[in-house]
């Protein structure tokens, strides 16, 4: 009987899962799926790796299934075939200053992670709800927390600090950076497909509904666009990105908005959606002829270009760029415009390769190598979980699992 690892990614009203079998020492995806609308109209679907539906259920409107109910359904219905579940890896958005690597969860780790809820109130409570529910319903099942912040923990102090009074900094108000599991995965793939980039100065652009960029030197994060929260940096689907903090005072003093109204505006009504007035979905904006759609795309690309310059400065040069996540992997138009704007850094785009989706989309002469690499945060979590359960150090040795098929 083969061992298997489940990966859970809990959002505010959803629970995504993947199941990885350990086959011949390597991790292989065997099933994935999600439960959505957990507090309004829950629906569940699980598919095998070829997309065939294994199980689907709709609870109907007005049902509050919650994270606990979804977990119970998932684990009581999961058909593992001839696989034995040896552990569960959770995506946990915030590991604060304490956790610079993945960790086996027990009551004391859970208590430490609760302290970071105020630092990530929109994500952390849901991540922890799933952990808590499993600790109660399956206390014998090993659980591992894998953090979006851990990859950035070693950034230089000047990158992590805000220019705020020390007493506020000491409360944990500093730049943490997020999307770390995605960046770590990409650095692993680079170590297989482009050694120069892996050992050099690379900017990775995770451009999805959430969007951020990270400067990586010799495989380590040195700067990132997201800071204290996941609303900083680039404009995103519905998040505003970097904002003059004076705007917050204006919203409070002149528009009479309270904290919750501001939160709703900055996290859910801004970004591509707010600027376009049409949609947060890049596919819809690309297909639209409305001026608002063009304005949103122009702003997104402009900010990517500005951040790229800043991150190249933090690195002191640039050897490679990587596009990843929904927009980065799929929008040839956006990649082309970002690369054209980055011509001053030595980027030369191969138009044909870009339209074909890569993986390498720069010309042979380009000083900067440009790649399109699909991210795989779930595999990263499964790798970490396996390594923690085996008592190993989580190291780049895990690159052995990566089979990017890029060469
Ligand atoms: P993610 O959060 O990584 O799933 O990415 C979601 C984003 O990717 C959404 O804005 C989608 O519009 C965008 N996206 C997905 N497919 C495409 C595509 N073919 N062209 C442009 N954008 C896309």
Short mmCIF file of C-alpha atoms and ligand atoms in Angstrom, two decimals:
data_model
loop_
_atom_site.label_atom_id
_atom_site.label_comp_id
_atom_site.label_asym_id
_atom_site.label_seq_id
_atom_site.Cartn_x
_atom_site.Cartn_y
_atom_site.Cartn_z
CA UNK A 1 0.00 0.00 0.00
CA UNK A 2 1.46 3.37 -1.07
CA UNK A 3 1.72 6.33 1.30
CA UNK A 4 -0.10 9.56 0.47
CA UNK A 5 -0.06 13.18 1.64
CA UNK A 6 -3.07 15.50 1.59
CA UNK A 7 -2.57 19.22 1.01
CA UNK A 8 -5.16 21.70 2.31
CA UNK A 9 -5.52 25.35 1.37
CA UNK A 10 -8.33 27.03 3.31
CA UNK A 11 -9.76 30.36 2.12
CA UNK A 12 -12.48 32.45 3.75
CA UNK A 13 -15.30 30.37 2.26
CA UNK A 14 -13.48 27.60 0.45
CA UNK A 15 -11.28 24.61 1.06
CA UNK A 16 -9.01 23.37 -1.72
CA UNK A 17 -7.32 20.01 -1.43
CA UNK A 18 -4.86 17.84 -3.31
CA UNK A 19 -3.77 14.31 -2.71
CA UNK A 20 -0.23 13.19 -3.57
CA UNK A 21 0.80 9.56 -3.63
CA UNK A 22 4.42 8.68 -2.92
CA UNK A 23 5.30 6.54 -5.91
CA UNK A 24 8.82 5.19 -6.26
CA UNK A 25 10.03 7.87 -3.84
CA UNK A 26 8.47 10.74 -5.86
CA UNK A 27 5.28 12.68 -5.18
CA UNK A 28 2.52 12.19 -7.74
CA UNK A 29 -0.78 14.04 -7.79
CA UNK A 30 -3.63 11.51 -7.59
CA UNK A 31 -6.67 13.73 -6.87
CA UNK A 32 -7.62 17.34 -6.30
CA UNK A 33 -10.74 19.36 -5.69
CA UNK A 34 -12.47 21.94 -3.59
CA UNK A 35 -15.42 22.79 -1.42
CA UNK A 36 -16.78 26.30 -2.03
CA UNK A 37 -19.51 28.52 -0.61
CA UNK A 38 -19.00 26.91 2.79
CA UNK A 39 -21.23 29.38 4.64
CA UNK A 40 -23.87 30.10 1.97
CA UNK A 41 -24.41 27.32 -0.60
CA UNK A 42 -21.77 24.61 -0.19
CA UNK A 43 -20.64 22.57 -3.18
CA UNK A 44 -17.93 19.95 -3.38
CA UNK A 45 -16.11 18.41 -6.29
CA UNK A 46 -13.14 16.03 -6.43
CA UNK A 47 -11.37 15.01 -9.63
CA UNK A 48 -8.62 12.59 -10.48
CA UNK A 49 -5.39 13.85 -12.07
CA UNK A 50 -6.96 13.60 -15.55
CA UNK A 51 -9.89 15.81 -14.52
CA UNK A 52 -12.44 12.97 -14.27
CA UNK A 53 -14.99 13.69 -11.52
CA UNK A 54 -14.59 11.30 -8.59
CA UNK A 55 -17.22 12.82 -6.32
CA UNK A 56 -19.51 15.88 -6.35
CA UNK A 57 -22.10 17.14 -3.90
CA UNK A 58 -24.29 20.25 -3.63
CA UNK A 59 -25.84 21.04 -0.24
CA UNK A 60 -28.16 23.77 -1.61
CA UNK A 61 -28.72 27.40 -0.62
CA UNK A 62 -28.70 28.59 2.97
CA UNK A 63 -26.64 25.70 4.37
CA UNK A 64 -23.70 26.52 6.64
CA UNK A 65 -21.30 23.62 6.20
CA UNK A 66 -18.25 25.51 7.46
CA UNK A 67 -14.63 24.40 7.27
CA UNK A 68 -15.21 21.67 9.86
CA UNK A 69 -18.13 20.17 7.89
CA UNK A 70 -16.16 20.28 4.64
CA UNK A 71 -13.20 18.55 6.26
CA UNK A 72 -15.44 15.89 7.75
CA UNK A 73 -17.04 15.27 4.35
CA UNK A 74 -13.67 15.20 2.61
CA UNK A 75 -12.05 12.75 5.00
CA UNK A 76 -15.08 10.50 5.43
CA UNK A 77 -15.68 10.25 1.66
CA UNK A 78 -12.15 10.32 0.33
CA UNK A 79 -11.57 7.15 -1.62
CA UNK A 80 -7.84 6.65 -1.17
CA UNK A 81 -7.80 3.42 -3.16
CA UNK A 82 -4.72 1.51 -2.09
CA UNK A 83 -3.13 4.62 -0.53
CA UNK A 84 -2.53 5.26 3.16
CA UNK A 85 -2.71 8.86 4.37
CA UNK A 86 0.47 9.59 6.34
CA UNK A 87 -0.01 13.32 6.91
CA UNK A 88 -1.68 16.57 5.99
CA UNK A 89 0.15 19.72 4.88
CA UNK A 90 -1.57 23.06 5.34
CA UNK A 91 -0.92 26.32 3.58
CA UNK A 92 -0.63 28.87 6.40
CA UNK A 93 -0.28 32.43 5.26
CA UNK A 94 1.64 33.83 8.22
CA UNK A 95 4.50 32.32 10.18
CA UNK A 96 5.54 35.66 11.69
CA UNK A 97 9.12 36.07 12.86
CA UNK A 98 9.11 32.70 14.58
CA UNK A 99 8.68 30.24 11.71
CA UNK A 100 11.32 30.34 9.00
CA UNK A 101 10.49 26.83 7.79
CA UNK A 102 7.65 24.32 7.75
CA UNK A 103 6.80 22.76 11.08
CA UNK A 104 4.94 19.78 12.55
CA UNK A 105 1.82 21.08 14.27
CA UNK A 106 1.00 20.47 17.90
CA UNK A 107 -1.01 22.47 20.44
CA UNK A 108 1.89 24.84 21.18
CA UNK A 109 2.54 25.56 17.48
CA UNK A 110 -1.18 26.21 16.99
CA UNK A 111 -1.16 28.63 19.94
CA UNK A 112 1.86 30.46 18.46
CA UNK A 113 0.13 30.72 15.08
CA UNK A 114 -3.01 32.15 16.72
CA UNK A 115 -0.88 35.14 17.73
CA UNK A 116 -0.44 36.02 14.05
CA UNK A 117 -4.18 36.26 13.36
CA UNK A 118 -4.10 40.08 13.78
CA UNK A 119 -1.32 40.23 11.15
CA UNK A 120 -3.41 38.36 8.55
CA UNK A 121 -7.04 38.58 9.70
CA UNK A 122 -8.47 37.69 6.29
CA UNK A 123 -6.53 34.45 5.85
CA UNK A 124 -4.97 33.10 9.06
CA UNK A 125 -8.22 32.31 10.96
CA UNK A 126 -9.42 30.05 8.11
CA UNK A 127 -6.05 28.30 7.82
CA UNK A 128 -6.10 27.61 11.55
CA UNK A 129 -9.78 26.53 11.60
CA UNK A 130 -8.91 23.53 9.40
CA UNK A 131 -5.92 22.62 11.55
CA UNK A 132 -7.96 22.84 14.75
CA UNK A 133 -10.80 20.77 13.30
CA UNK A 134 -8.38 18.00 12.27
CA UNK A 135 -6.55 18.08 15.61
CA UNK A 136 -9.92 17.30 17.24
CA UNK A 137 -11.37 14.83 14.73
CA UNK A 138 -8.13 13.01 13.78
CA UNK A 139 -5.60 13.69 16.57
CA UNK A 140 -3.38 10.83 15.43
CA UNK A 141 -2.97 12.26 11.91
CA UNK A 142 0.31 14.23 11.61
CA UNK A 143 -0.19 17.80 10.38
CA UNK A 144 2.42 20.20 9.00
CA UNK A 145 2.14 23.98 8.57
CA UNK A 146 3.82 25.46 5.47
CA UNK A 147 4.12 29.24 5.41
CA UNK A 148 3.81 31.87 2.69
CA UNK A 149 6.18 34.07 4.68
CA UNK A 150 8.98 31.58 5.45
CA UNK A 151 10.83 31.96 2.12
CA UNK A 152 11.33 35.67 2.89
CA UNK A 153 12.49 35.36 6.51
CA UNK A 154 16.16 35.82 5.62
CA UNK A 155 15.68 39.07 3.72
CA UNK A 156 18.08 41.82 4.80
CA UNK A 157 16.87 43.92 7.73
CA UNK A 158 16.62 47.05 5.55
CA UNK A 159 14.13 45.21 3.33
CA UNK A 160 12.02 44.09 6.27
CA UNK A 161 11.88 47.38 8.17
CA UNK A 162 9.38 50.21 7.83
CA UNK A 163 10.61 53.67 8.83
CA UNK A 164 8.27 53.67 11.81
CA UNK A 165 9.01 54.26 15.51
CA UNK A 166 10.85 51.29 16.99
CA UNK A 167 8.04 50.51 19.47
CA UNK A 168 5.67 49.86 16.56
CA UNK A 169 8.23 47.78 14.64
CA UNK A 170 8.74 45.68 17.77
CA UNK A 171 5.05 44.78 17.73
CA UNK A 172 5.74 42.92 14.48
CA UNK A 173 4.83 45.74 12.09
CA UNK A 174 7.38 44.98 9.39
CA UNK A 175 7.53 43.68 5.84
CA UNK A 176 7.07 39.91 5.68
CA UNK A 177 6.39 39.12 2.02
CA UNK A 178 4.01 36.41 0.78
CA UNK A 179 3.57 33.85 -2.06
CA UNK A 180 6.74 32.25 -0.68
CA UNK A 181 5.68 28.69 -1.53
CA UNK A 182 5.26 29.70 -5.16
CA UNK A 183 8.64 31.46 -5.25
CA UNK A 184 10.36 28.51 -3.64
CA UNK A 185 8.87 26.15 -6.21
CA UNK A 186 10.02 28.37 -9.08
CA UNK A 187 13.56 28.56 -7.69
CA UNK A 188 13.59 24.75 -7.60
CA UNK A 189 12.51 24.55 -11.23
CA UNK A 190 15.13 27.14 -12.20
CA UNK A 191 17.80 25.04 -10.55
CA UNK A 192 16.89 22.31 -13.06
CA UNK A 193 16.30 24.39 -16.22
CA UNK A 194 18.56 27.46 -15.89
CA UNK A 195 21.52 27.14 -13.52
CA UNK A 196 22.79 30.65 -14.33
CA UNK A 197 19.44 32.13 -13.27
CA UNK A 198 19.23 29.86 -10.22
CA UNK A 199 22.63 31.01 -9.02
CA UNK A 200 22.21 34.57 -10.24
CA UNK A 201 19.84 37.52 -9.88
CA UNK A 202 16.26 36.74 -10.78
CA UNK A 203 12.92 38.51 -10.46
CA UNK A 204 9.95 36.15 -10.22
CA UNK A 205 6.55 37.61 -11.06
CA UNK A 206 3.63 35.77 -9.49
CA UNK A 207 0.78 37.39 -11.43
CA UNK A 208 -2.56 35.86 -10.56
CA UNK A 209 -5.64 37.12 -8.80
CA UNK A 210 -3.19 37.88 -6.01
CA UNK A 211 -0.02 39.34 -7.52
CA UNK A 212 3.47 39.99 -6.23
CA UNK A 213 7.10 40.02 -7.36
CA UNK A 214 10.19 38.73 -5.62
CA UNK A 215 13.89 39.40 -6.11
CA UNK A 216 15.87 36.19 -5.64
CA UNK A 217 19.67 36.06 -5.43
CA UNK A 218 21.27 32.62 -5.57
CA UNK A 219 17.97 31.01 -4.59
CA UNK A 220 17.24 33.32 -1.64
CA UNK A 221 14.63 36.03 -1.35
CA UNK A 222 16.20 39.48 -0.96
CA UNK A 223 13.18 41.73 -1.62
CA UNK A 224 9.48 41.42 -2.42
CA UNK A 225 6.60 43.70 -3.32
CA UNK A 226 4.19 42.45 -0.66
CA UNK A 227 4.97 43.71 2.82
CA UNK A 228 3.08 43.65 6.12
CA UNK A 229 -0.02 42.32 4.41
CA UNK A 230 -0.94 40.78 1.08
CA UNK A 231 -2.49 44.07 -0.07
CA UNK A 232 0.86 45.81 -0.68
CA UNK A 233 2.84 46.10 -3.91
CA UNK A 234 1.19 45.46 -7.28
CA UNK A 235 -2.46 46.20 -8.01
CA UNK A 236 -4.29 42.83 -8.06
CA UNK A 237 -7.67 41.45 -9.11
CA UNK A 238 -9.53 43.36 -6.40
CA UNK A 239 -6.69 44.63 -4.13
CA UNK A 240 -5.22 48.10 -4.57
CA UNK A 241 -1.52 47.35 -4.04
CA UNK A 242 0.88 50.02 -2.74
CA UNK A 243 -0.96 53.09 -1.50
CA UNK A 244 0.19 56.36 0.00
CA UNK A 245 -0.76 55.90 3.67
CA UNK A 246 -2.07 59.47 3.61
CA UNK A 247 -4.97 58.13 1.51
CA UNK A 248 -6.12 56.12 4.55
CA UNK A 249 -6.30 59.29 6.65
CA UNK A 250 -8.26 60.99 3.88
CA UNK A 251 -10.72 58.08 3.67
CA UNK A 252 -11.25 58.26 7.44
CA UNK A 253 -11.30 62.01 7.99
CA UNK A 254 -12.92 63.30 4.82
CA UNK A 255 -15.07 60.38 3.63
CA UNK A 256 -15.98 59.14 7.13
CA UNK A 257 -15.04 55.53 6.36
CA UNK A 258 -14.36 53.14 9.25
CA UNK A 259 -11.81 50.34 9.27
CA UNK A 260 -14.16 47.71 7.83
CA UNK A 261 -15.31 49.99 4.99
CA UNK A 262 -11.68 50.78 4.17
CA UNK A 263 -10.79 47.09 4.29
CA UNK A 264 -13.61 46.30 1.88
CA UNK A 265 -12.48 49.05 -0.49
CA UNK A 266 -8.78 48.16 -0.46
CA UNK A 267 -9.18 44.36 -0.58
CA UNK A 268 -12.37 43.77 -2.56
CA UNK A 269 -13.30 46.83 -4.62
CA UNK A 270 -9.94 48.03 -5.97
CA UNK A 271 -7.26 46.74 -8.33
CA UNK A 272 -8.27 45.63 -11.83
CA UNK A 273 -11.92 45.58 -10.77
CA UNK A 274 -11.88 49.06 -9.24
CA UNK A 275 -9.95 50.74 -12.05
CA UNK A 276 -11.85 49.06 -14.90
CA UNK A 277 -15.27 49.16 -13.27
CA UNK A 278 -15.83 45.93 -15.23
CA UNK A 279 -14.08 42.88 -13.85
CA UNK A 280 -11.18 41.55 -11.81
CA UNK A 281 -10.62 38.85 -14.44
CA UNK A 282 -7.80 39.58 -16.88
CA UNK A 283 -9.46 37.47 -19.58
CA UNK A 284 -12.55 39.69 -19.47
CA UNK A 285 -10.46 42.86 -19.55
CA UNK A 286 -8.34 41.66 -22.48
CA UNK A 287 -11.50 40.90 -24.45
CA UNK A 288 -13.14 44.24 -23.64
CA UNK A 289 -13.04 47.39 -25.77
CA UNK A 290 -14.10 49.63 -22.86
CA UNK A 291 -11.64 52.42 -21.90
CA UNK A 292 -11.83 51.27 -18.26
CA UNK A 293 -10.45 47.84 -19.21
CA UNK A 294 -7.52 49.44 -21.04
CA UNK A 295 -6.84 51.78 -18.10
CA UNK A 296 -6.72 48.85 -15.66
CA UNK A 297 -4.35 46.80 -17.83
CA UNK A 298 -2.12 49.85 -18.47
CA UNK A 299 -1.88 50.57 -14.73
CA UNK A 300 -1.10 46.93 -13.90
CA UNK A 301 1.70 46.80 -16.49
CA UNK A 302 3.08 50.20 -15.48
CA UNK A 303 3.34 49.11 -11.83
CA UNK A 304 4.99 45.80 -12.79
CA UNK A 305 7.62 47.78 -14.72
CA UNK A 306 8.28 50.12 -11.81
CA UNK A 307 8.59 47.28 -9.32
CA UNK A 308 10.89 45.42 -11.71
CA UNK A 309 13.25 48.39 -11.74
CA UNK A 310 13.18 48.56 -7.93
CA UNK A 311 13.80 44.84 -7.50
CA UNK A 312 16.63 44.87 -10.07
CA UNK A 313 18.17 47.70 -8.03
CA UNK A 314 17.82 45.66 -4.83
CA UNK A 315 19.62 42.80 -6.62
CA UNK A 316 22.25 45.05 -8.18
CA UNK A 317 21.55 43.59 -11.63
CA UNK A 318 19.31 41.14 -13.43
CA UNK A 319 20.06 37.75 -15.01
CA UNK A 320 16.55 36.35 -15.41
CA UNK A 321 12.84 36.99 -15.08
CA UNK A 322 10.10 34.41 -14.57
CA UNK A 323 6.37 34.81 -15.25
CA UNK A 324 4.05 32.57 -13.26
CA UNK A 325 0.44 32.19 -11.93
CA UNK A 326 -2.80 32.64 -13.90
CA UNK A 327 -1.97 35.87 -15.73
CA UNK A 328 1.79 35.35 -15.96
CA UNK A 329 1.37 31.84 -17.37
CA UNK A 330 -1.43 32.63 -19.81
CA UNK A 331 -1.37 36.23 -21.03
CA UNK A 332 1.07 36.55 -23.95
CA UNK A 333 -0.05 40.17 -24.38
CA UNK A 334 0.90 41.11 -20.84
CA UNK A 335 4.25 39.30 -21.04
CA UNK A 336 5.06 41.06 -24.29
CA UNK A 337 4.29 44.51 -22.89
CA UNK A 338 6.20 43.87 -19.65
CA UNK A 339 9.23 42.63 -21.60
CA UNK A 340 9.15 45.56 -24.04
CA UNK A 341 9.10 47.99 -21.12
CA UNK A 342 12.04 46.09 -19.60
CA UNK A 343 14.18 46.47 -22.73
CA UNK A 344 16.43 48.94 -20.87
CA UNK A 345 17.43 46.10 -18.51
CA UNK A 346 18.65 43.96 -21.42
CA UNK A 347 15.45 41.97 -22.04
CA UNK A 348 14.88 40.79 -25.62
CA UNK A 349 11.67 38.89 -26.21
CA UNK A 350 11.28 36.03 -28.70
CA UNK A 351 7.77 36.83 -29.96
CA UNK A 352 7.11 33.38 -31.34
CA UNK A 353 8.20 31.61 -28.16
CA UNK A 354 6.07 34.03 -26.15
CA UNK A 355 2.98 33.25 -28.20
CA UNK A 356 3.71 29.56 -27.85
CA UNK A 357 3.74 30.01 -24.06
CA UNK A 358 7.44 29.37 -23.50
CA UNK A 359 9.00 27.94 -21.46
CA UNK A 360 11.93 30.20 -22.49
CA UNK A 361 10.61 33.35 -24.18
CA UNK A 362 13.77 35.46 -24.53
CA UNK A 363 16.00 35.42 -27.61
CA UNK A 364 19.35 33.60 -27.53
CA UNK A 365 21.06 37.05 -27.50
CA UNK A 366 18.98 38.47 -24.64
CA UNK A 367 21.18 39.51 -21.70
CA UNK A 368 18.28 38.58 -19.39
CA UNK A 369 16.74 35.11 -19.72
CA UNK A 370 12.94 35.19 -19.53
CA UNK A 371 10.92 32.13 -18.57
CA UNK A 372 7.28 31.12 -18.23
CA UNK A 373 7.04 28.50 -15.49
CA UNK A 374 3.71 27.20 -14.14
CA UNK A 375 3.72 27.40 -10.37
CA UNK A 376 2.82 24.47 -8.13
CA UNK A 377 2.37 25.54 -4.52
CA UNK A 378 0.55 22.30 -3.66
CA UNK A 379 3.54 20.17 -4.66
CA UNK A 380 5.77 22.45 -2.58
CA UNK A 381 3.53 21.90 0.47
CA UNK A 382 3.49 18.14 -0.14
CA UNK A 383 7.31 18.15 -0.36
CA UNK A 384 7.67 20.11 2.85
CA UNK A 385 5.17 17.88 4.62
CA UNK A 386 6.98 14.73 3.58
CA UNK A 387 10.35 16.18 4.61
CA UNK A 388 9.09 17.34 8.02
CA UNK A 389 7.44 13.99 8.69
CA UNK A 390 10.64 12.22 7.72
CA UNK A 391 12.51 14.48 10.13
CA UNK A 392 14.62 15.83 7.29
CA UNK A 393 15.80 19.35 6.90
CA UNK A 394 13.71 21.06 4.24
CA UNK A 395 16.40 21.68 1.67
CA UNK A 396 16.95 22.19 -1.98
CA UNK A 397 17.52 18.45 -2.17
CA UNK A 398 13.78 18.35 -2.69
CA UNK A 399 14.45 19.63 -6.19
CA UNK A 400 14.61 15.94 -7.07
CA UNK A 401 10.78 15.96 -7.08
CA UNK A 402 10.57 18.72 -9.62
CA UNK A 403 10.03 17.52 -13.11
CA UNK A 404 9.27 20.70 -14.96
CA UNK A 405 9.51 19.21 -18.43
CA UNK A 406 11.03 22.49 -19.55
CA UNK A 407 14.12 21.40 -21.39
P1 LIG B 1 -4.66 32.64 -10.29
O1 LIG B 1 -5.02 33.46 -9.10
O2 LIG B 1 -3.21 32.28 -10.37
O3 LIG B 1 -5.56 31.45 -10.50
O4 LIG B 1 -4.92 33.58 -11.58
C1 LIG B 1 -6.19 34.10 -11.87
C2 LIG B 1 -6.02 35.18 -12.93
O5 LIG B 1 -5.45 34.59 -14.11
C3 LIG B 1 -7.34 35.82 -13.37
O6 LIG B 1 -7.18 37.23 -13.46
C4 LIG B 1 -7.54 35.28 -14.76
O7 LIG B 1 -8.20 36.19 -15.57
C5 LIG B 1 -6.11 35.13 -15.24
N1 LIG B 1 -6.07 34.24 -16.39
C6 LIG B 1 -6.31 32.93 -16.45
N2 LIG B 1 -6.23 32.47 -17.73
C7 LIG B 1 -5.91 33.55 -18.50
C8 LIG B 1 -5.69 33.75 -19.90
N3 LIG B 1 -5.78 32.75 -20.77
N4 LIG B 1 -5.39 35.01 -20.32
C9 LIG B 1 -5.30 36.04 -19.44
N5 LIG B 1 -5.51 35.90 -18.13
C10 LIG B 1 -5.82 34.69 -17.65
#
